[in-house]
Coordinates of C-alpha atoms in Angstrom, one line a residue:
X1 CA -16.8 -14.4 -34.9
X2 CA -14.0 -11.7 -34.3
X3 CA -10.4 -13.5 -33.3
X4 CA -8.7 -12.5 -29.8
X5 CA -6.1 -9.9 -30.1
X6 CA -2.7 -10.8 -29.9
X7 CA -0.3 -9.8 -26.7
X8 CA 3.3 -11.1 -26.8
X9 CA 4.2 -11.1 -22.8
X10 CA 8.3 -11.0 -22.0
X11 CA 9.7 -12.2 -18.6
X12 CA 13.1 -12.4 -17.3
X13 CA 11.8 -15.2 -14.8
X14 CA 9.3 -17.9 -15.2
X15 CA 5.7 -16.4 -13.7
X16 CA 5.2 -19.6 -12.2
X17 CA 4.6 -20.7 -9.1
X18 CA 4.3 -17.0 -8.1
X19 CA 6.5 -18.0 -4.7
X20 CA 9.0 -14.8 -4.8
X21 CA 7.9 -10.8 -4.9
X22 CA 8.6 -10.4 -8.9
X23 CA 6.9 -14.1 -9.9
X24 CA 3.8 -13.3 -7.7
X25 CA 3.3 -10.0 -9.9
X26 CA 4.3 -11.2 -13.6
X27 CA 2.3 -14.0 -12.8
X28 CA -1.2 -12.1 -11.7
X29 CA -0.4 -10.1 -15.1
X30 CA 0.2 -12.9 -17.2
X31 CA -2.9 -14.7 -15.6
X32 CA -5.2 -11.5 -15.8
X33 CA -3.7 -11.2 -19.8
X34 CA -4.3 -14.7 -20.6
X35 CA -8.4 -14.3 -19.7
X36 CA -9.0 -11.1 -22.0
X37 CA -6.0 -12.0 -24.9
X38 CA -4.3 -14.8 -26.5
X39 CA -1.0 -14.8 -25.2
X40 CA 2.2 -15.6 -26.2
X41 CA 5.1 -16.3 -23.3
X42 CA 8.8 -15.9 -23.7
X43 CA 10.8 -16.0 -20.6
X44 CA 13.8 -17.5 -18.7
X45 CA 14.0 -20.6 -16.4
X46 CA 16.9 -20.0 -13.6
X47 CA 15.4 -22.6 -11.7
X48 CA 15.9 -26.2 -12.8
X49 CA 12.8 -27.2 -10.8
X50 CA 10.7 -24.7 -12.3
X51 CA 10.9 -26.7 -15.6
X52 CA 7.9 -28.8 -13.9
X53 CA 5.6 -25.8 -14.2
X54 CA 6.0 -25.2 -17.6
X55 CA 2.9 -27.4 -18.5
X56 CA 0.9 -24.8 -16.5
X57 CA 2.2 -22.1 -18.6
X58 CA 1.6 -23.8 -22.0
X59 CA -2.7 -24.9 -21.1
X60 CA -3.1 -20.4 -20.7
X61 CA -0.6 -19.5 -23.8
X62 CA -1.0 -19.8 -27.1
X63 CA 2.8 -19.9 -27.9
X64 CA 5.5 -20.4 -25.5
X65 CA 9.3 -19.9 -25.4
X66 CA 11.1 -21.0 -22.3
X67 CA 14.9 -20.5 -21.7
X68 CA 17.2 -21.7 -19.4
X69 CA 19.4 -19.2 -17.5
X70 CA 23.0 -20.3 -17.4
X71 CA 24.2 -18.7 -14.4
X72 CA 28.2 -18.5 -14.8
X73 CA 27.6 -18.1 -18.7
X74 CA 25.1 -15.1 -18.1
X75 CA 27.7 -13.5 -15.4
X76 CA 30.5 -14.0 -17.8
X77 CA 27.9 -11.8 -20.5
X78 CA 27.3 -9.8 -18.1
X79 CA 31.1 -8.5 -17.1
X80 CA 31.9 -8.5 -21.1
X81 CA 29.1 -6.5 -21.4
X82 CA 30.5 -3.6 -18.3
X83 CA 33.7 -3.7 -19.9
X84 CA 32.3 -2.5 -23.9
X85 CA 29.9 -0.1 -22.1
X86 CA 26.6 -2.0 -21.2
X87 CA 24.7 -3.1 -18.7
X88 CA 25.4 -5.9 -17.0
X89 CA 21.9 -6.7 -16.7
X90 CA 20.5 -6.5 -20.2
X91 CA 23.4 -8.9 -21.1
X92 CA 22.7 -11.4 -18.5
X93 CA 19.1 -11.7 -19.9
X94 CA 20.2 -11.7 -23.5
X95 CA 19.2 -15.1 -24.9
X96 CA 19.2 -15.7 -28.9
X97 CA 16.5 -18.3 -28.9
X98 CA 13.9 -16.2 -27.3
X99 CA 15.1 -13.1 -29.5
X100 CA 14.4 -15.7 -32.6
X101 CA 10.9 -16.4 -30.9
X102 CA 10.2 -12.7 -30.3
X103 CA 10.8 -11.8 -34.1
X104 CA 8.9 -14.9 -35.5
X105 CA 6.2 -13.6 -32.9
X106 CA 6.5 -10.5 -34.2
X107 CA 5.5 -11.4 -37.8
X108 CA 2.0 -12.1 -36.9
X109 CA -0.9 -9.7 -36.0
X110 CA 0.3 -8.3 -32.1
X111 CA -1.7 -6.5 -31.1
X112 CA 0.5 -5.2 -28.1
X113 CA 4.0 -6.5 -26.2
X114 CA 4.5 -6.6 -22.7
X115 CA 7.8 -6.5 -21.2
X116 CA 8.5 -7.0 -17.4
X117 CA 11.4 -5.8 -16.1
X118 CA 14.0 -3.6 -17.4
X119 CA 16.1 -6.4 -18.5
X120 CA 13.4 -7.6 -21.1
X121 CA 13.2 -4.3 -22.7
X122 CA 15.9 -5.3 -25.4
X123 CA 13.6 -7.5 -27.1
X124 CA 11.0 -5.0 -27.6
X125 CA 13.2 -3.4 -30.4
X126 CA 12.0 -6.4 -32.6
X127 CA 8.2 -5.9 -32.3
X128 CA 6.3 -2.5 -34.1
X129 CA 2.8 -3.7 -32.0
X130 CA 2.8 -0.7 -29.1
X131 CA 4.8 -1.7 -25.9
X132 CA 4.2 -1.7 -22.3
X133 CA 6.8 -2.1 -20.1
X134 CA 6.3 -3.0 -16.4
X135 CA 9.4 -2.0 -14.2
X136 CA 8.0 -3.3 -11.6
X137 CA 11.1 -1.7 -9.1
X138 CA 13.7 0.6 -10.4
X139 CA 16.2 -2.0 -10.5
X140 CA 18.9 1.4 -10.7
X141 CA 18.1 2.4 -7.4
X142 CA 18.5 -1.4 -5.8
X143 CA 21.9 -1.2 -7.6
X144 CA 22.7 1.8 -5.8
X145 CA 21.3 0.4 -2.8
X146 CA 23.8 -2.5 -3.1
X147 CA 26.7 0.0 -3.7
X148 CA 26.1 2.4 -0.5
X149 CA 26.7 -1.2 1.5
X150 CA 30.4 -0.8 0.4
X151 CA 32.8 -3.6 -0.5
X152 CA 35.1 -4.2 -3.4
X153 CA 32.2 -4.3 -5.7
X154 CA 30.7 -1.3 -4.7
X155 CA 32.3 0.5 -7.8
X156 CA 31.1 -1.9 -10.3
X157 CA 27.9 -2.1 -8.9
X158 CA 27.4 1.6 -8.7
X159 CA 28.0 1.4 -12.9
X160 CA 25.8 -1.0 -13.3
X161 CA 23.2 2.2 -11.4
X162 CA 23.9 4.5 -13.9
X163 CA 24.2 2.4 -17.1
X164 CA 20.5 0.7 -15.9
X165 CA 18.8 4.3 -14.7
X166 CA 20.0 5.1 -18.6
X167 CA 18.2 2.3 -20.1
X168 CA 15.1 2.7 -17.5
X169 CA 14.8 6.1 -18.7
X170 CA 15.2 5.9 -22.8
X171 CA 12.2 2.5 -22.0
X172 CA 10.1 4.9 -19.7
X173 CA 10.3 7.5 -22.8
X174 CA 10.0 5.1 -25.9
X175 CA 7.3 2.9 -24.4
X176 CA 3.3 3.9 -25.2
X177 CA 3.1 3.6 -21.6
X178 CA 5.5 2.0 -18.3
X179 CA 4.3 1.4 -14.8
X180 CA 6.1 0.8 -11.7
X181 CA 5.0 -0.6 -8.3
X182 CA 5.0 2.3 -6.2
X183 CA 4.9 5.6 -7.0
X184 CA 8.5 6.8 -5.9
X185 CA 9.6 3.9 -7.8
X186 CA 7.9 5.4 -10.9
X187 CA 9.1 9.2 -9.6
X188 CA 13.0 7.7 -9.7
X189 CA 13.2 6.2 -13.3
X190 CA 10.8 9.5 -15.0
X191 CA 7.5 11.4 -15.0
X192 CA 5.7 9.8 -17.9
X193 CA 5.8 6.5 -15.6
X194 CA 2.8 5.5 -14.0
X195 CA 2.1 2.6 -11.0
X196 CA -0.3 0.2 -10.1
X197 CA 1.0 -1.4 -6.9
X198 CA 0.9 -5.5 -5.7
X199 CA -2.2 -7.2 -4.7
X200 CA -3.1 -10.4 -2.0
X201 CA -5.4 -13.2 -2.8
X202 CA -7.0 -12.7 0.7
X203 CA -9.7 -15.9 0.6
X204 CA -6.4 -18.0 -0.2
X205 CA -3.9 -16.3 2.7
X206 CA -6.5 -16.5 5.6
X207 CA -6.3 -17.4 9.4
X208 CA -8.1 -20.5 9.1
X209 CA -5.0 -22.3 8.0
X210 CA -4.1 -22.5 11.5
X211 CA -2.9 -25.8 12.8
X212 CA -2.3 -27.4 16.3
X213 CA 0.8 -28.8 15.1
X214 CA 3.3 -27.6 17.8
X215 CA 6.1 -27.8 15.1
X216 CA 5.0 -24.9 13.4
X217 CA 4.2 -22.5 15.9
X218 CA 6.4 -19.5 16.7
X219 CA 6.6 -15.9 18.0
X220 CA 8.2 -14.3 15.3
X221 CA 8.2 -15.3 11.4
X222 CA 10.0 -13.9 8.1
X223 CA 9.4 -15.3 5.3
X224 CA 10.9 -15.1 1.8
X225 CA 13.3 -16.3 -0.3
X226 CA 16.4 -17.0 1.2
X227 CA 19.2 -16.8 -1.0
X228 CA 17.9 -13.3 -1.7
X229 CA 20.7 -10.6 -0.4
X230 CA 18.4 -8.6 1.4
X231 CA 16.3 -11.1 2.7
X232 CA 19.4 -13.0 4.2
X233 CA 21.2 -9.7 5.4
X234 CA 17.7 -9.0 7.4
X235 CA 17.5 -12.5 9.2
X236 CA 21.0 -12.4 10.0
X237 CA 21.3 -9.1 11.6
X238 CA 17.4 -10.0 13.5
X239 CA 18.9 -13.3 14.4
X240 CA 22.6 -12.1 15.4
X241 CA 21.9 -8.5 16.6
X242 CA 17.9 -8.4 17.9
X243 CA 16.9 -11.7 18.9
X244 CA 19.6 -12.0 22.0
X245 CA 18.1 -9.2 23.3
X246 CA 14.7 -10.8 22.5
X247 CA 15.7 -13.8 24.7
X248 CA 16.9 -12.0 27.9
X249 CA 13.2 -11.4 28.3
X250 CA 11.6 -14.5 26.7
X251 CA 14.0 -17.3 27.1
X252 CA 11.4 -19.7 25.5
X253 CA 11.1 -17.0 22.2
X254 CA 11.0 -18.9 19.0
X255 CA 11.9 -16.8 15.8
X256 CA 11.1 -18.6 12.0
X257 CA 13.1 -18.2 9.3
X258 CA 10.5 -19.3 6.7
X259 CA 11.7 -19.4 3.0
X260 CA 13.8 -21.6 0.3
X261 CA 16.8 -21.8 -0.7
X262 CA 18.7 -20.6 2.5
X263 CA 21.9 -19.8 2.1
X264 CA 24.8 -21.4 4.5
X265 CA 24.7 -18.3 6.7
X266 CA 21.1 -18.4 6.9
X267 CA 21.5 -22.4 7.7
X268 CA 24.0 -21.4 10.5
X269 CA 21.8 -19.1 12.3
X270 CA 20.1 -22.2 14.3
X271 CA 22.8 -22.6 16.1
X272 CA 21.4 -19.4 18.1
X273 CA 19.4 -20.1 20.3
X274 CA 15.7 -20.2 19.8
X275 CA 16.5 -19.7 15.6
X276 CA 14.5 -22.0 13.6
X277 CA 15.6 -22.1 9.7
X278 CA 13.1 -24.4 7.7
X279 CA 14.1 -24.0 3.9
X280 CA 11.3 -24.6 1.3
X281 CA 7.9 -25.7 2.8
X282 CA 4.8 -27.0 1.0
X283 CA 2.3 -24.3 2.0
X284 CA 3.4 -21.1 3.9
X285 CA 0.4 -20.2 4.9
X286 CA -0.1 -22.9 8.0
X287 CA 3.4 -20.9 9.5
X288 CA 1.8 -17.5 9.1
X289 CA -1.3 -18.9 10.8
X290 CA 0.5 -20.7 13.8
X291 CA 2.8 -17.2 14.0
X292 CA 2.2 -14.6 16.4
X293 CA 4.1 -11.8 14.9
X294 CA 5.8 -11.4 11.3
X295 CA 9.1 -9.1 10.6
X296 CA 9.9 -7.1 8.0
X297 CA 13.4 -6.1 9.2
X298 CA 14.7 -5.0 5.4
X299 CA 17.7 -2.6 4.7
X300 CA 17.3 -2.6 1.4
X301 CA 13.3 -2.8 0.1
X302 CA 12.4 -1.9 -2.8
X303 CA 9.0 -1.7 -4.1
X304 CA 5.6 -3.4 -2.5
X305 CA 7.0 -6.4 0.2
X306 CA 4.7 -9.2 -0.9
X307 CA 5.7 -10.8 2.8
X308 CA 4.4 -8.1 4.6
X309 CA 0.9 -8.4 2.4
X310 CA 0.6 -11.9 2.7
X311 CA 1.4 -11.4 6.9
X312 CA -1.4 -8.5 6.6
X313 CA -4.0 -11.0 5.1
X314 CA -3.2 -13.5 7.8
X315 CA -4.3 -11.1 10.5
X316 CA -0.9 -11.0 11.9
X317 CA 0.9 -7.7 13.1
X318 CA 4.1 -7.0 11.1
X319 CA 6.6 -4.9 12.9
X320 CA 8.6 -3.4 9.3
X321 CA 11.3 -1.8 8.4
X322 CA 10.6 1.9 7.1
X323 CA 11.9 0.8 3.8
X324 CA 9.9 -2.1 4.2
X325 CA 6.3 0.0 4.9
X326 CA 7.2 2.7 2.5
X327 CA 6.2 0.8 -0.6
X328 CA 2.4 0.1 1.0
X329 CA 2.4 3.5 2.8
X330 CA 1.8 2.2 6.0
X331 CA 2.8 4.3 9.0
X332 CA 4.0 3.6 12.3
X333 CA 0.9 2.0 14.5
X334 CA -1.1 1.2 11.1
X335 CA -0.5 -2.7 11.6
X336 CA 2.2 -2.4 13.7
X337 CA 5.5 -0.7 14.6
X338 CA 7.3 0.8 11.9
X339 CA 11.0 1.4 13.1
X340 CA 14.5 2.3 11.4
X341 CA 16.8 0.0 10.1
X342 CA 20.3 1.0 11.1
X343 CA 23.4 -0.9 12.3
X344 CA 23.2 1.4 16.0
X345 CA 22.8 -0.6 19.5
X346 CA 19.6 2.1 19.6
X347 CA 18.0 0.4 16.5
X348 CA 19.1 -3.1 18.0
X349 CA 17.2 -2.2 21.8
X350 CA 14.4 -0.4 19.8
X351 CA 13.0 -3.7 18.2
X352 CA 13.8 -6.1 20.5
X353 CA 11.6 -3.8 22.7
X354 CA 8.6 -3.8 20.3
X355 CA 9.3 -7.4 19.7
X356 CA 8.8 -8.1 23.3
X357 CA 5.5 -5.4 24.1
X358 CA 3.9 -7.2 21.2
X359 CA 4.6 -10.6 22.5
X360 CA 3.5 -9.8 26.2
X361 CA 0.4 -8.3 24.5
X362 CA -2.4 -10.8 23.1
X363 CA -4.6 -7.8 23.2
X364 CA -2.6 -5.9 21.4
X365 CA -1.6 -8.1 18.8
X366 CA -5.1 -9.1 17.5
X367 CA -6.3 -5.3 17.4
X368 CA -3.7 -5.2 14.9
X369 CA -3.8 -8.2 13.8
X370 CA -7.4 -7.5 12.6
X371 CA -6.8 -4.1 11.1
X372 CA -3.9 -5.6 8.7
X373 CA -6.5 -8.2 7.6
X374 CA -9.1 -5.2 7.1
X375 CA -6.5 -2.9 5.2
X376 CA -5.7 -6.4 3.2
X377 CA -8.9 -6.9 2.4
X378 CA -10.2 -3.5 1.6
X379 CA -6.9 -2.4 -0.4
X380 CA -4.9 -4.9 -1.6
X381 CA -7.2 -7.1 -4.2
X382 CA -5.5 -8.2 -7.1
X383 CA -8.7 -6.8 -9.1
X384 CA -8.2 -3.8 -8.1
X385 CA -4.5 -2.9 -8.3
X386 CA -4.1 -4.5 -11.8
X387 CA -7.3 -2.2 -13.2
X388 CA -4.9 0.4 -14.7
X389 CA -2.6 -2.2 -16.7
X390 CA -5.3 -3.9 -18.1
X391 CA -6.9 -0.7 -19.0
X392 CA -4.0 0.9 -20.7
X393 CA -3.4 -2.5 -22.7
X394 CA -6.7 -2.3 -23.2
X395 CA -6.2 1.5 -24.5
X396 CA -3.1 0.7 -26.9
X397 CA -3.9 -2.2 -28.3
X398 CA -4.4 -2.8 -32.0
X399 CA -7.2 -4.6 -33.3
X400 CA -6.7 -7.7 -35.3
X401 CA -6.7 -7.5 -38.5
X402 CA -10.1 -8.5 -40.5
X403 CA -10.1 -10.4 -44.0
X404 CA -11.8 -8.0 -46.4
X405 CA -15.4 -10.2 -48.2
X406 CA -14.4 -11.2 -51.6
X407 CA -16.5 -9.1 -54.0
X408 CA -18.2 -11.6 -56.6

């Protein structure tokens, strides 16, 4: 009997539990890997609870290699590394245990290396087997992003853009083949890139986790990670900005702020009236069910908004940022409104309007309600969006070497 072949997978975070947009997809990858390959895992831990999980990583990989993330240590790398010419991001990822693990791997018969993210690419220098790498986002462009909001960082951050578009771009060409999320992502690090978008587990995110528990009802939900810049600037500027306008119609409104790890401005936002801030919960899915309408209010969105997918496969409406509905190519109506993000009074009035039309409509609501579930269901499987990665590892990789019969 033939051995498996050999794929070395690279993470810059943990792929388990798949609770935040990049873990969801490194982890459907890793999974989908680990049924067709033996895998080997090196990644980071930035987490200290996510050192639980790790058991659930070692019963699918052969080999693993975890690493914690020292935050102030990496930073510190990080600004070294600006100041000699770097990136700040390769440095913060830089770890020498899982660079010793990568070149012991690399001794052995790979068949082919994964690498997800840009800040993984490094290790990939160590390895001969043919390379994939999965940008997942261009992480330039979210640099950029971050710059164009001003500040006093905005120069540092805008070198970070070019130093990382630099590195995207020699990966993109070196690789045997790099995917993004969407295609614009792909379009803004080079032309070689290719995509395969995000998927939904739509028997696990399903209306039937509705509950009659009054505590977890509400009219409008985001969910997400809440010590995530974007994620907080959205929910602040909904709660602060929108949602008084909201409440001049519906007094009795209740918005969610559904995620972990909120940040003291999130936390302060229920003192607003009719602002609910929960921090980490067990199982999102009951607050999606007991929701009436999700929000996708996002500045800055880059990629495929897992929150919007998982609200889709809920059957919920999802009024979105265009930024937001880019990344699915949804279009204004599709499952909802799809409105502007800007800091105008115009922008402010023009969702708490569509906030309130949904909200008055029950109708309305579960027409598009159903057709986000539909476009969930009929688009969005993980089987289907992950077809051309496992096909092109599939493509590249190198069979395992065979022990030639001893001739007598």
């Amino acid at each position: 009997m033939s051995e498996r072949q050999k794929v070395l997978f690279l993470a810059h975070r943990i792929p388990y539990p798949p609770n935040k947009g990049d873990k969801i997809r490194s982890w459907r990858m890793l999974e989908a890997l680990a049924e067709r390959y033996d895998v080997s895992l090196a990644t980071f831990i930035d987490d200290p609870d996510d050192w639980r999980y790790t058991e659930k990583l070692k019963s699918i990989c052969s080999e693993t290699c975890f690493a914690p993330l020292q935050k102030q240590t990496a930073r510190l790398r990080g600004i070294l590394s600006l100041l000699k010419g770097g990136a700040l991001s390769t440095a913060y990822f830089y770890d020498p245990v899982i660079e010793q693990f990568v070149k012991d791997e690399a001794r052995k018969p790979l068949s082919a290396v994964v690498a997800f993210s840009s800040a993984m690419v490094q290790y990939i220098d160590h390895v001969e087997a043919p390379a994939i790498v999965d940008f997942c986002d261009a992480d330039s462009a979210k640099w950029v992003s971050y710059a164009e909001m001003g500040g006093l960082a905005a120069p540092i951050y805008r070198l970070e853009a070019e130093r990382l578009q630099r590195l995207e771009r020699s990966a993109a060409f070196h690789a045997d083949v790099s995917f993004a999320v969407t295609p614009r992502e792909a379009a803004l690090i080079g032309s070689e890139v290719r995509w395969f978008g995000n998927g939904v587990d739509t028997d696990f995110f399903h209306r039937s986790m509705q509950r009659s528990d009054q505590s977890l009802k509400s009219d409008v939900i985001f969910t997400g990670r809440m010590d995530y810049p974007p994620n907080v600037e959205a929910v602040y500027w909904l709660a602060d900005r929108v949602w008084p306008l909201v409440m001049r119609n519906m007094p009795e409104a209740r918005f969610a702020i559904v995620g972990a790890k909120p940040t003291a401005e999130v936390r302060a936002l229920v003192s607003k009236p009719g602002v609910l801030v929960t921090g980490a919960v067990d199982d999102i899915r009951p607050w999606l069910a007991n929701a009436k309408v999700a929000a996708a209010p996002l500045a800055i969105a880059r990629g495929v908004q897992n929150k919007v997918l998982e609200a889709m496969a809920m059957g919920l409406p999802v009024i979105a940022s265009t930024g937001a509905a880019e990344g699915l190519g949804l279009k204004d109506g599709d499952i909802g409104p799809v409105i502007r993000r800007t800091e105008s009074a115009d922008c402010e009035a023009e969702w708490a309007s569509a906030i309130v039309r949904l909200l008055e409509s029950s109708e309305r609501r579960q027409e598009l309600g159903s057709r986000a579930r539909a476009v969930a269901v009929d688009q969005y499987s993980w089987s289907d969006q992950l077809a051309p990665f496992l096909d092109a590892v599939a493509r590249i990789a190198r069979p395992v070497p065979t022990v030639n019969a001893r001739v007598s």
